[in-house]
XYZ file of C-alpha atoms in Angstrom:
102
model
C -84.404 -46.638 -154.577
C -83.065 -50.117 -154.413
C -80.983 -50.350 -151.362
C -78.609 -53.361 -151.082
C -76.747 -52.378 -147.936
C -77.277 -50.171 -144.698
C -75.365 -49.489 -141.621
C -75.525 -46.898 -138.690
C -74.464 -43.575 -139.561
C -73.446 -40.453 -137.283
C -75.661 -38.970 -134.953
C -78.264 -42.037 -134.929
C -78.619 -41.627 -138.945
C -78.623 -44.856 -141.231
C -76.723 -44.581 -144.231
C -78.078 -46.677 -147.150
C -76.041 -48.176 -150.292
C -77.680 -48.686 -153.725
C -76.514 -51.139 -156.158
C -74.110 -48.710 -157.764
C -72.339 -47.756 -154.267
C -74.160 -44.525 -153.989
C -74.727 -43.600 -150.213
C -77.978 -41.989 -149.000
C -78.577 -40.474 -145.437
C -81.526 -41.024 -143.567
C -81.459 -38.762 -140.350
C -85.038 -37.629 -139.839
C -87.866 -39.393 -137.881
C -87.905 -42.099 -135.552
C -85.474 -45.146 -135.386
C -88.099 -47.305 -136.874
C -88.779 -44.754 -139.510
C -85.197 -44.448 -140.411
C -84.344 -48.012 -140.361
C -87.658 -48.725 -142.509
C -88.626 -51.389 -139.635
C -92.174 -50.450 -138.062
C -91.958 -53.593 -135.840
C -88.561 -52.813 -134.495
C -87.156 -55.984 -135.378
C -83.844 -57.095 -133.833
C -81.353 -58.534 -136.375
C -81.737 -62.361 -136.710
C -83.069 -65.289 -138.963
C -86.452 -63.763 -138.898
C -85.212 -60.325 -140.142
C -82.410 -61.957 -142.262
C -85.105 -64.251 -144.304
C -87.407 -61.126 -144.685
C -84.732 -59.068 -146.743
C -82.749 -57.175 -143.590
C -79.895 -55.236 -145.535
C -77.958 -53.973 -142.081
C -78.195 -52.996 -138.502
C -78.408 -49.697 -136.839
C -79.229 -48.870 -133.285
C -79.462 -52.687 -132.326
C -82.288 -52.894 -134.934
C -82.444 -54.444 -138.488
C -82.624 -52.057 -141.352
C -84.979 -53.027 -144.524
C -84.222 -51.668 -147.854
C -87.579 -50.147 -147.917
C -90.963 -49.465 -145.666
C -92.971 -52.500 -147.573
C -90.459 -54.919 -146.932
C -90.373 -53.886 -143.261
C -93.773 -54.151 -142.969
C -93.873 -57.784 -144.688
C -91.032 -58.680 -142.098
C -93.517 -57.267 -139.273
C -96.251 -59.531 -140.494
C -94.071 -62.272 -140.612
C -93.003 -61.536 -137.047
C -96.671 -61.586 -135.757
C -97.432 -64.759 -137.591
C -94.601 -66.651 -136.402
C -94.393 -65.410 -132.980
C -98.142 -65.021 -132.056
C -99.807 -66.849 -135.116
C -103.240 -68.527 -133.722
C -103.476 -66.590 -130.718
C -106.091 -64.233 -129.808
C -105.565 -60.476 -129.376
C -105.624 -60.847 -125.631
C -103.136 -63.909 -125.424
C -100.972 -61.775 -127.865
C -100.905 -58.702 -125.474
C -100.475 -60.825 -122.460
C -97.280 -62.658 -124.111
C -96.057 -59.399 -125.314
C -96.338 -57.807 -121.871
C -94.661 -60.916 -120.167
C -91.688 -60.539 -122.470
C -91.369 -56.973 -121.701
C -91.476 -57.728 -117.930
C -88.694 -60.216 -118.118
C -86.601 -57.979 -120.221
C -86.766 -55.440 -117.603
C -86.174 -57.666 -114.431
C -82.815 -58.875 -116.411
């Protein structure tokens, strides 16, 4: 399937549209599964440059899982590139701590 647009649907589902306008409903699985977004990336420049086609549940939606995986890899390179695994984890933990205290 070649999806060109997506939006939030009822009951946490995602509605995908193909190039002819036909609608497809994704309602099973976790949010990141339905959004084709294994990295739980939020909408923004990084997601847009990696093929984001919509937003559902405050997260970016990608046209398929492979595009979502490439976006996640780009995010890891952009945010954590050149760091050791320990440094990556420390940065992620500190980010989560900050978000919980604000």
